[in-house]
Short mmCIF file of C-alpha atoms and ligand atoms in Angstrom, two decimals:
data_model
loop_
_atom_site.label_atom_id
_atom_site.label_comp_id
_atom_site.label_asym_id
_atom_site.label_seq_id
_atom_site.Cartn_x
_atom_site.Cartn_y
_atom_site.Cartn_z
CA MET A 13 35.79 -39.17 -23.12
CA ASN A 14 32.28 -39.02 -21.43
CA GLN A 15 32.37 -37.64 -18.01
CA LEU A 16 29.10 -38.41 -16.34
CA VAL A 17 28.19 -36.73 -13.03
CA LEU A 18 25.07 -37.44 -10.98
CA VAL A 19 23.95 -34.17 -9.61
CA VAL A 20 21.83 -34.45 -6.31
CA ASN A 21 19.85 -31.62 -4.87
CA SER A 22 18.36 -33.00 -1.50
CA GLY A 23 15.73 -30.92 0.15
CA SER A 24 13.58 -31.47 3.19
CA SER A 25 11.03 -33.70 1.50
CA SER A 26 12.39 -34.05 -1.90
CA ILE A 27 15.41 -35.21 -4.00
CA LYS A 28 16.06 -33.58 -7.35
CA TYR A 29 18.73 -35.22 -9.56
CA GLN A 30 20.13 -34.97 -12.98
CA LEU A 31 22.68 -37.18 -14.83
CA VAL A 32 24.98 -34.69 -16.70
CA ASP A 33 27.53 -35.30 -19.50
CA VAL A 34 30.07 -32.72 -18.75
CA GLY A 35 31.67 -33.13 -22.11
CA THR A 36 28.67 -32.11 -24.05
CA GLY A 37 26.78 -30.23 -21.22
CA ASP A 38 23.68 -32.41 -21.85
CA ALA A 39 21.50 -33.75 -19.27
CA LEU A 40 21.03 -37.51 -19.99
CA ALA A 41 18.26 -38.11 -17.34
CA GLY A 42 16.71 -36.30 -14.51
CA GLY A 43 13.86 -36.51 -12.06
CA LEU A 44 12.34 -35.77 -8.68
CA VAL A 45 11.32 -37.81 -5.66
CA GLU A 46 8.76 -35.84 -3.61
CA ARG A 47 6.88 -36.29 -0.28
CA ILE A 48 9.79 -38.08 1.48
CA GLY A 49 9.12 -39.02 5.09
CA GLU A 50 5.53 -37.52 4.97
CA GLY A 51 3.91 -40.67 6.09
CA GLY A 52 1.94 -41.64 2.87
CA GLU A 53 3.16 -42.55 -0.54
CA GLY A 54 6.09 -40.67 -1.91
CA SER A 55 6.07 -39.81 -5.67
CA LEU A 56 8.68 -40.27 -8.27
CA ARG A 57 9.26 -38.88 -11.62
CA HIS A 58 12.15 -39.86 -13.93
CA ASP A 59 12.83 -38.50 -17.35
CA GLY A 60 15.23 -40.65 -19.40
CA PRO A 61 16.01 -41.89 -22.77
CA ALA A 62 12.72 -44.06 -22.45
CA GLY A 63 10.56 -41.03 -21.84
CA ARG A 64 8.89 -40.20 -18.60
CA THR A 65 8.23 -42.79 -15.77
CA GLU A 66 6.06 -41.93 -12.84
CA ARG A 67 5.15 -43.97 -9.74
CA THR A 68 4.22 -43.88 -6.20
CA GLN A 69 5.77 -45.78 -3.41
CA PRO A 70 6.52 -45.59 0.24
CA VAL A 71 9.64 -43.32 0.68
CA PRO A 72 10.19 -43.16 4.41
CA ASP A 73 13.50 -41.36 4.37
CA HIS A 74 16.42 -39.95 2.09
CA GLU A 75 18.20 -43.33 2.02
CA ALA A 76 15.06 -44.90 0.60
CA GLY A 77 14.62 -41.99 -1.80
CA VAL A 78 18.18 -42.44 -3.16
CA ARG A 79 17.60 -46.14 -3.50
CA ALA A 80 14.34 -45.51 -5.45
CA VAL A 81 16.20 -43.24 -7.80
CA LEU A 82 19.10 -45.97 -8.42
CA ASP A 83 16.31 -48.58 -9.01
CA LEU A 84 14.75 -46.30 -11.56
CA PHE A 85 18.04 -45.70 -13.39
CA GLU A 86 18.60 -49.55 -13.56
CA GLU A 87 14.99 -50.31 -14.64
CA VAL A 88 14.53 -47.61 -17.35
CA GLY A 89 17.98 -46.29 -18.07
CA PRO A 90 20.47 -45.10 -18.35
CA SER A 91 22.24 -47.55 -15.97
CA LEU A 92 24.50 -46.00 -13.42
CA THR A 93 26.16 -49.26 -12.53
CA ALA A 94 27.33 -49.98 -16.13
CA GLY A 95 30.25 -47.78 -15.45
CA GLY A 96 31.10 -44.31 -16.68
CA LEU A 97 29.90 -42.28 -13.74
CA THR A 98 32.85 -40.10 -12.71
CA ALA A 99 31.35 -38.39 -9.58
CA VAL A 100 28.42 -37.38 -7.57
CA GLY A 101 27.85 -33.72 -7.20
CA HIS A 102 25.79 -32.47 -4.18
CA ARG A 103 24.28 -29.11 -3.77
CA VAL A 104 24.87 -27.81 -0.24
CA VAL A 105 23.22 -24.37 0.65
CA GLN A 106 25.37 -23.09 3.55
CA GLY A 107 29.09 -23.45 3.53
CA GLY A 108 29.72 -20.72 5.97
CA ASP A 109 33.28 -19.36 6.41
CA ARG A 110 34.69 -22.75 6.16
CA PHE A 111 33.85 -23.73 2.58
CA THR A 112 34.80 -21.12 -0.08
CA GLU A 113 35.31 -23.83 -2.86
CA PRO A 114 33.65 -27.12 -3.62
CA VAL A 115 35.25 -30.04 -1.65
CA LEU A 116 35.53 -33.84 -1.85
CA VAL A 117 33.29 -35.08 0.86
CA ASP A 118 34.75 -37.27 3.54
CA ASP A 119 33.47 -37.78 7.25
CA GLN A 120 35.05 -34.40 8.39
CA VAL A 121 33.35 -32.58 5.64
CA GLU A 122 30.09 -34.26 6.59
CA ALA A 123 30.68 -33.24 10.13
CA ALA A 124 31.40 -29.70 9.19
CA ILE A 125 28.15 -29.39 7.09
CA ALA A 126 26.34 -30.59 10.11
CA ASP A 127 27.98 -28.01 12.30
CA LEU A 128 26.77 -25.28 9.92
CA SER A 129 23.17 -26.57 10.26
CA PRO A 130 22.23 -23.80 12.80
CA LEU A 131 22.84 -21.18 10.04
CA ALA A 132 20.70 -23.14 7.61
CA PRO A 133 18.33 -25.36 9.66
CA LEU A 134 15.92 -25.85 6.72
CA HIS A 135 18.67 -26.71 4.13
CA ASN A 136 21.85 -28.20 5.49
CA PRO A 137 20.28 -31.25 7.28
CA PRO A 138 18.38 -32.53 4.32
CA ASN A 139 21.51 -31.64 1.99
CA LEU A 140 23.52 -33.91 4.28
CA ALA A 141 20.95 -36.64 4.44
CA GLY A 142 21.30 -36.85 0.60
CA ILE A 143 25.07 -37.01 0.66
CA ARG A 144 25.01 -39.70 3.35
CA ALA A 145 22.58 -41.91 1.28
CA ALA A 146 24.38 -41.34 -1.95
CA ARG A 147 27.81 -42.13 -0.39
CA HIS A 148 26.27 -45.24 1.08
CA ALA A 149 24.99 -46.32 -2.46
CA PHE A 150 28.23 -45.22 -4.19
CA PRO A 151 31.05 -45.82 -1.69
CA ASP A 152 33.78 -45.94 -4.32
CA LEU A 153 32.82 -42.82 -6.23
CA PRO A 154 34.00 -39.28 -5.31
CA HIS A 155 31.36 -37.12 -3.83
CA VAL A 156 31.69 -33.49 -4.22
CA ALA A 157 29.92 -30.91 -2.20
CA VAL A 158 29.16 -27.64 -4.05
CA PHE A 159 28.09 -24.74 -1.87
CA ASP A 160 25.52 -22.05 -2.69
CA THR A 161 27.38 -19.60 -0.67
CA ALA A 162 30.93 -20.11 -2.11
CA PHE A 163 30.74 -17.80 -4.98
CA HIS A 164 29.97 -15.04 -2.53
CA HIS A 165 33.23 -15.66 -0.37
CA THR A 166 34.65 -12.51 -2.20
CA LEU A 167 32.08 -10.15 -0.74
CA PRO A 168 34.00 -7.25 0.67
CA ASP A 169 33.88 -6.67 4.45
CA ALA A 170 31.80 -3.52 3.90
CA ALA A 171 29.19 -5.56 2.05
CA ARG A 172 29.09 -8.62 4.12
CA THR A 173 28.87 -6.87 7.63
CA TYR A 174 25.69 -6.13 9.43
CA ALA A 175 25.83 -3.05 11.56
CA ILE A 176 25.17 -4.90 14.78
CA ASP A 177 27.24 -5.40 17.86
CA ARG A 178 30.50 -7.06 16.70
CA GLU A 179 30.86 -9.40 19.58
CA VAL A 180 27.32 -10.79 19.12
CA ALA A 181 27.88 -11.04 15.29
CA ARG A 182 31.22 -12.84 15.86
CA ALA A 183 29.85 -15.21 18.34
CA HIS A 184 27.00 -16.42 16.19
CA GLY A 185 28.36 -16.11 12.57
CA ILE A 186 26.02 -13.37 11.88
CA ARG A 187 26.96 -11.84 8.55
CA ARG A 188 25.83 -11.75 4.98
CA TYR A 189 26.64 -14.90 3.08
CA GLY A 190 24.70 -14.76 -0.02
CA PHE A 191 23.05 -17.74 -1.97
CA HIS A 192 22.22 -18.89 -5.51
CA GLY A 193 26.08 -18.70 -5.82
CA THR A 194 26.17 -21.67 -8.44
CA SER A 195 23.65 -19.93 -10.62
CA HIS A 196 25.27 -16.44 -10.36
CA ALA A 197 28.57 -17.94 -11.19
CA TYR A 198 27.33 -19.86 -14.19
CA VAL A 199 25.39 -16.98 -15.57
CA ALA A 200 28.21 -14.44 -14.88
CA ARG A 201 30.65 -16.49 -16.72
CA ARG A 202 28.25 -17.27 -19.68
CA THR A 203 27.29 -13.59 -19.94
CA ALA A 204 31.07 -12.58 -20.20
CA GLU A 205 31.48 -15.39 -22.89
CA LEU A 206 28.39 -13.82 -24.81
CA LEU A 207 29.86 -10.42 -24.57
CA GLY A 208 33.14 -11.78 -26.02
CA LYS A 209 35.01 -10.63 -23.06
CA ASP A 210 37.27 -12.23 -20.39
CA PRO A 211 35.24 -12.37 -17.01
CA ALA A 212 38.03 -10.46 -15.32
CA ASP A 213 37.34 -7.55 -17.56
CA VAL A 214 33.61 -7.02 -17.05
CA ASN A 215 31.13 -5.59 -14.49
CA LEU A 216 27.80 -7.44 -14.47
CA ILE A 217 24.51 -7.45 -12.54
CA VAL A 218 22.98 -10.87 -12.44
CA ALA A 219 19.25 -11.11 -11.37
CA HIS A 220 18.34 -14.77 -10.54
CA LEU A 221 14.56 -14.60 -10.37
CA GLY A 222 12.99 -17.91 -9.53
CA ASN A 223 10.59 -18.87 -6.81
CA GLY A 224 13.58 -17.85 -4.66
CA ALA A 225 15.16 -14.64 -6.01
CA SER A 226 18.56 -12.86 -5.48
CA ILE A 227 20.54 -10.28 -7.38
CA THR A 228 24.48 -10.01 -7.47
CA ALA A 229 26.92 -7.35 -8.58
CA VAL A 230 29.87 -9.10 -10.14
CA ARG A 231 33.10 -7.18 -10.60
CA GLY A 232 35.74 -9.02 -12.66
CA GLY A 233 34.20 -12.25 -12.22
CA GLU A 234 33.79 -11.92 -8.44
CA SER A 235 30.77 -11.26 -6.31
CA VAL A 236 30.91 -7.90 -4.60
CA GLU A 237 27.41 -7.49 -3.40
CA THR A 238 24.40 -9.76 -3.18
CA SER A 239 20.82 -9.35 -1.93
CA MET A 240 20.52 -12.49 0.34
CA GLY A 241 22.17 -12.41 3.68
CA LEU A 242 22.44 -14.53 6.62
CA THR A 243 19.68 -16.56 5.19
CA PRO A 244 17.93 -16.71 1.83
CA LEU A 245 15.14 -14.45 3.33
CA GLU A 246 16.79 -10.96 2.73
CA GLY A 247 16.51 -8.95 -0.33
CA LEU A 248 14.11 -9.00 -3.30
CA VAL A 249 10.45 -9.91 -3.11
CA MET A 250 10.17 -13.66 -3.80
CA GLY A 251 7.38 -16.37 -4.44
CA THR A 252 6.65 -16.82 -0.83
CA ARG A 253 9.39 -14.89 0.98
CA SER A 254 9.15 -11.14 1.94
CA GLY A 255 12.61 -10.12 1.16
CA ASP A 256 13.61 -6.95 3.10
CA VAL A 257 11.51 -5.87 5.96
CA ASP A 258 12.27 -3.55 8.92
CA PRO A 259 13.46 -5.93 11.52
CA ALA A 260 11.22 -4.28 13.95
CA VAL A 261 8.28 -5.81 12.09
CA ILE A 262 9.21 -9.12 13.93
CA PHE A 263 9.16 -7.48 17.39
CA HIS A 264 5.91 -5.77 16.58
CA LEU A 265 4.36 -9.10 15.67
CA GLN A 266 5.60 -10.74 18.72
CA ARG A 267 4.42 -7.90 21.05
CA VAL A 268 1.25 -6.73 19.38
CA ALA A 269 0.00 -9.77 17.49
CA GLY A 270 1.27 -12.35 19.91
CA MET A 271 2.97 -14.36 17.36
CA SER A 272 5.82 -16.86 18.28
CA THR A 273 9.19 -16.98 16.57
CA ASP A 274 8.06 -20.01 14.59
CA ASP A 275 4.99 -18.38 13.49
CA ILE A 276 6.87 -15.28 12.19
CA ASP A 277 9.53 -17.54 10.53
CA ALA A 278 6.65 -19.37 8.69
CA LEU A 279 4.95 -16.08 7.70
CA LEU A 280 8.01 -14.41 6.44
CA ASN A 281 9.45 -17.48 4.57
CA ARG A 282 6.27 -19.26 3.39
CA ARG A 283 3.24 -16.89 3.39
CA SER A 284 4.75 -13.68 2.22
CA GLY A 285 6.09 -12.35 -1.08
CA MET A 286 3.79 -12.73 -4.02
CA LEU A 287 1.73 -15.27 -2.21
CA GLY A 288 1.12 -12.98 0.74
CA LEU A 289 0.51 -9.94 -1.34
CA ALA A 290 -1.71 -11.55 -3.92
CA GLY A 291 -2.65 -15.09 -3.09
CA ALA A 292 -0.35 -16.78 -5.59
CA ASN A 293 3.40 -17.28 -5.71
CA ASP A 294 3.68 -17.93 -9.56
CA LEU A 295 3.96 -14.91 -11.75
CA ARG A 296 1.82 -16.64 -14.39
CA ASP A 297 -1.08 -16.67 -11.91
CA ILE A 298 -0.29 -12.97 -10.95
CA HIS A 299 -0.64 -11.91 -14.54
CA ASP A 300 -3.84 -13.80 -15.07
CA ALA A 301 -5.26 -12.11 -11.98
CA ILE A 302 -4.11 -8.65 -13.18
CA GLU A 303 -5.96 -9.36 -16.53
CA ALA A 304 -8.98 -10.12 -14.58
CA GLY A 305 -8.77 -6.71 -12.80
CA ASP A 306 -7.26 -7.87 -9.43
CA GLY A 307 -5.78 -4.80 -7.53
CA ASP A 308 -3.78 -6.84 -5.18
CA ALA A 309 -2.12 -8.82 -8.02
CA ARG A 310 -1.29 -5.36 -9.75
CA LEU A 311 0.14 -3.98 -6.44
CA ALA A 312 2.23 -7.24 -5.90
CA LEU A 313 3.73 -6.99 -9.41
CA ASP A 314 4.48 -3.24 -8.79
CA VAL A 315 6.26 -4.13 -5.46
CA TYR A 316 8.20 -6.90 -7.05
CA CYS A 317 9.49 -4.75 -9.94
CA HIS A 318 10.04 -1.63 -7.66
CA ARG A 319 12.24 -3.53 -5.31
CA LEU A 320 14.30 -5.07 -8.21
CA LYS A 321 14.78 -1.69 -9.68
CA HIS A 322 16.02 -0.48 -6.33
CA TYR A 323 18.56 -3.09 -6.25
CA ILE A 324 19.61 -2.59 -9.88
CA GLY A 325 20.18 1.00 -9.14
CA ALA A 326 22.16 0.37 -5.94
CA TYR A 327 24.29 -2.19 -7.74
CA TYR A 328 25.04 0.14 -10.60
CA ALA A 329 26.34 2.72 -7.89
CA ILE A 330 28.45 -0.11 -6.29
CA LEU A 331 29.97 -1.10 -9.69
CA GLY A 332 30.41 2.35 -11.00
CA THR A 333 30.18 1.04 -14.61
CA VAL A 334 27.98 -1.92 -15.80
CA ASP A 335 28.72 -3.82 -18.98
CA ALA A 336 25.66 -6.13 -18.84
CA ILE A 337 22.54 -7.06 -16.66
CA ALA A 338 21.46 -10.69 -17.16
CA PHE A 339 18.22 -12.09 -16.15
CA THR A 340 17.81 -15.86 -15.27
CA ALA A 341 15.77 -18.48 -13.60
CA GLY A 342 11.93 -18.99 -13.93
CA VAL A 343 10.72 -15.42 -13.81
CA GLY A 344 13.85 -13.94 -15.24
CA GLU A 345 13.81 -16.15 -18.27
CA ASN A 346 9.96 -16.07 -19.02
CA ASP A 347 8.61 -13.01 -17.76
CA ASP A 348 9.02 -10.05 -20.22
CA VAL A 349 6.90 -7.75 -18.15
CA VAL A 350 9.08 -8.04 -15.14
CA ARG A 351 12.24 -7.41 -17.25
CA GLU A 352 10.64 -4.38 -18.84
CA LEU A 353 9.06 -2.78 -15.69
CA SER A 354 12.14 -3.24 -13.55
CA LEU A 355 14.41 -1.52 -16.06
CA ALA A 356 11.81 1.20 -17.16
CA GLY A 357 13.20 4.84 -16.85
CA LEU A 358 16.79 3.82 -16.47
CA ASP A 359 17.79 5.13 -19.89
CA ARG A 360 20.03 7.91 -18.29
CA LEU A 361 22.14 5.00 -17.04
CA GLY A 362 22.48 3.56 -20.43
CA ILE A 363 19.86 0.78 -19.73
CA THR A 364 17.18 0.17 -22.19
CA VAL A 365 15.12 -2.81 -23.35
CA ASP A 366 14.11 -3.27 -27.07
CA PRO A 367 10.40 -4.23 -26.74
CA ASP A 368 10.46 -6.68 -29.77
CA ARG A 369 13.61 -8.40 -28.59
CA ASN A 370 12.35 -8.62 -25.04
CA ALA A 371 8.90 -10.07 -25.91
CA GLY A 372 7.98 -13.48 -24.71
CA ARG A 373 9.74 -16.42 -23.00
CA LYS A 374 13.40 -17.17 -23.68
CA LYS A 375 14.70 -20.64 -23.79
CA ALA A 376 18.12 -19.65 -24.99
CA ASP A 377 20.74 -16.85 -24.38
CA THR A 378 19.12 -13.60 -25.95
CA VAL A 379 20.16 -10.06 -25.93
CA VAL A 380 17.05 -7.90 -25.31
CA SER A 381 18.70 -4.36 -25.37
CA PRO A 382 18.98 -2.51 -28.63
CA ASP A 383 22.22 -2.72 -30.79
CA GLY A 384 24.88 -0.27 -29.51
CA ALA A 385 23.24 0.02 -26.00
CA GLU A 386 25.67 1.17 -23.42
CA VAL A 387 24.54 -1.67 -21.11
CA THR A 388 23.77 -5.05 -22.77
CA VAL A 389 20.66 -6.54 -21.19
CA LEU A 390 20.32 -10.32 -21.72
CA VAL A 391 18.39 -13.40 -20.77
CA VAL A 392 20.80 -16.30 -19.88
CA PRO A 393 19.00 -19.41 -18.98
CA THR A 394 20.77 -20.78 -15.79
CA ASN A 395 22.03 -24.34 -15.57
CA GLU A 396 23.02 -25.06 -11.92
CA GLU A 397 23.19 -28.74 -12.42
CA LEU A 398 25.74 -28.35 -15.28
CA GLU A 399 27.78 -26.03 -12.98
CA ILE A 400 27.71 -28.45 -10.17
CA ALA A 401 28.72 -31.14 -12.45
CA ARG A 402 31.63 -29.31 -13.91
CA GLN A 403 32.85 -28.27 -10.45
CA ALA A 404 32.45 -31.95 -9.22
CA VAL A 405 34.71 -33.04 -12.10
CA ALA A 406 37.24 -30.35 -11.53
CA VAL A 407 37.52 -31.43 -7.78
CA ALA A 408 37.40 -35.25 -8.42
CA SER A 409 40.07 -35.03 -11.14
CA ALA A 410 42.29 -32.68 -9.15
P1 LIG B 273 12.33 -21.51 -10.57
O1 LIG B 273 12.49 -21.40 -9.16
O2 LIG B 273 13.60 -20.98 -11.37
O3 LIG B 273 11.99 -22.76 -11.22
O4 LIG B 273 11.24 -20.39 -11.10
C1 LIG B 273 9.86 -20.86 -10.84
C2 LIG B 273 9.05 -19.48 -11.09
O5 LIG B 273 9.15 -19.04 -12.33
C3 LIG B 273 7.48 -19.77 -10.88
O6 LIG B 273 7.08 -19.68 -9.52
C4 LIG B 273 6.91 -18.60 -11.76
O7 LIG B 273 6.79 -17.52 -10.92
C5 LIG B 273 8.01 -18.35 -12.77
N1 LIG B 273 7.65 -18.73 -14.12
C6 LIG B 273 7.75 -19.87 -14.60
N2 LIG B 273 7.30 -19.88 -16.06
C7 LIG B 273 6.78 -18.63 -16.17
C8 LIG B 273 6.14 -17.88 -17.23
N3 LIG B 273 5.99 -18.43 -18.41
N4 LIG B 273 5.86 -16.64 -17.15
C9 LIG B 273 6.19 -15.97 -15.95
N5 LIG B 273 6.73 -16.59 -14.88
C10 LIG B 273 6.91 -17.87 -15.00
#
C-alpha cells in the first residue's frame, strides 16, 4: 500500500515541502514558497508530474503559504485531497531535553515547541507557524514533529556539557544539543547498510557539509559527539557561519568595535564563514575565484578543510576505531577537492582516498577509498525528507 507523507520544512520566510511515497522512497512532488511575509510578492515553485510550475502572488504569512501550496497540488497535481495522504511530517529544529523522539503533534506539543523558542529563536517560531497552518489545513491527519536535535540525545554528558558555571547552565538550558540529526541518522544507517553491517556493529564519522555544516561521531548507531552545540553556530566553517571562535571575540567586538549583540549575531551567523572570508558562500564560486588567482578564496578553502580535518582527527580519537567516513549534503556530495584535502595525510590512520573514485560529483552512494582500505570513505547523498517521512509513518501508525 502507498504511504504518502507531506513533509514540511517551514523557515522564517520560506516553506519547503515534498510529497514522499514511503513505500518506494520516491518524491512524487516538491517545491518551495519564498519571501513569505516580506511585503511584496511571494514566489512559488512546484515540481510535480506535470513538470515545473512557477508563480508569484502575495503570501502575507505561513497560513497563506500553506494554502498556496495546497492550491498548487490541487491545480497541477498530484491531488492531496483525493485520499492516500497518511501523515504530515514537520521538521522542527530544537527539541531540547523534552523531545528525544518524533512525536504526534497536539496542542501540548505545540506549546512545548513554543516554550523551546528561546533556544532557537530563528527556527522554532517559523517551524511552529508551519505546523499550525498545516494542522488547520489538514485537521484530520496525524501531524508528526521530527526534531533536528533528537538523534543527538545520546550524547554522553562529557560531550554535551560546556565547562561553565553549572547553575547558570542549568537555569538556562545551556548545553550542547547538536543539529542536522535527521540527516546524520539517515546517512549513518545507510552507510552501515552499504558496509553490509548492523548499525550496532560499526563506528562512523558522518560529515554533513551543506550551506550549514556539522560532523558527528556515531558509535553503534548512536551519536556520541557532534560539532554543533547550543545552536547551529558552533563547529565547522559554514557558508555564512563562523563555526568555532574564541568566545572572547564577542566581548572584544562589543568593547572595542562598539558592536551590539544583534550586530555580532548577524556577523557570526550571516556574514562569516566562506562568505566572510572570501565574499561567496557557495563552494563553486570559491573554486572559480581560486582559479582566477584570488588569495582570499584560497585561504577560505584551506581554513574550511583544516577545520574539517581537525574534527575528523578528534572524532577518530573519540571513537578509537573507525569503520567508515561518510560525506553528505551539497558540499560533501559534490566537492571532490574538499573530500581530498580534508583527508590528505591521514594514511597512518588508515584513511585514504582513491583519486579516480573520488573525482567529480556523486549523485548516488559511492565508495571513494581504495579496495581494502582500513577505513571506508564514502559519499552518501542525504535524504532528510525521506527520513522525516519514514519517522512520521512510524509514529502515525504506532
Ligand atoms: P545544501 O545546504 O546541502 O543544499 O548545500 C548547498 C551548498 O552545496 C552550496 O552552497 C555549495 O557550497 C555546495 N555545492 C552545491 N553544488 C556544488 C558543486 N557542484 N560543487 C561544490 N559545491 C557545491
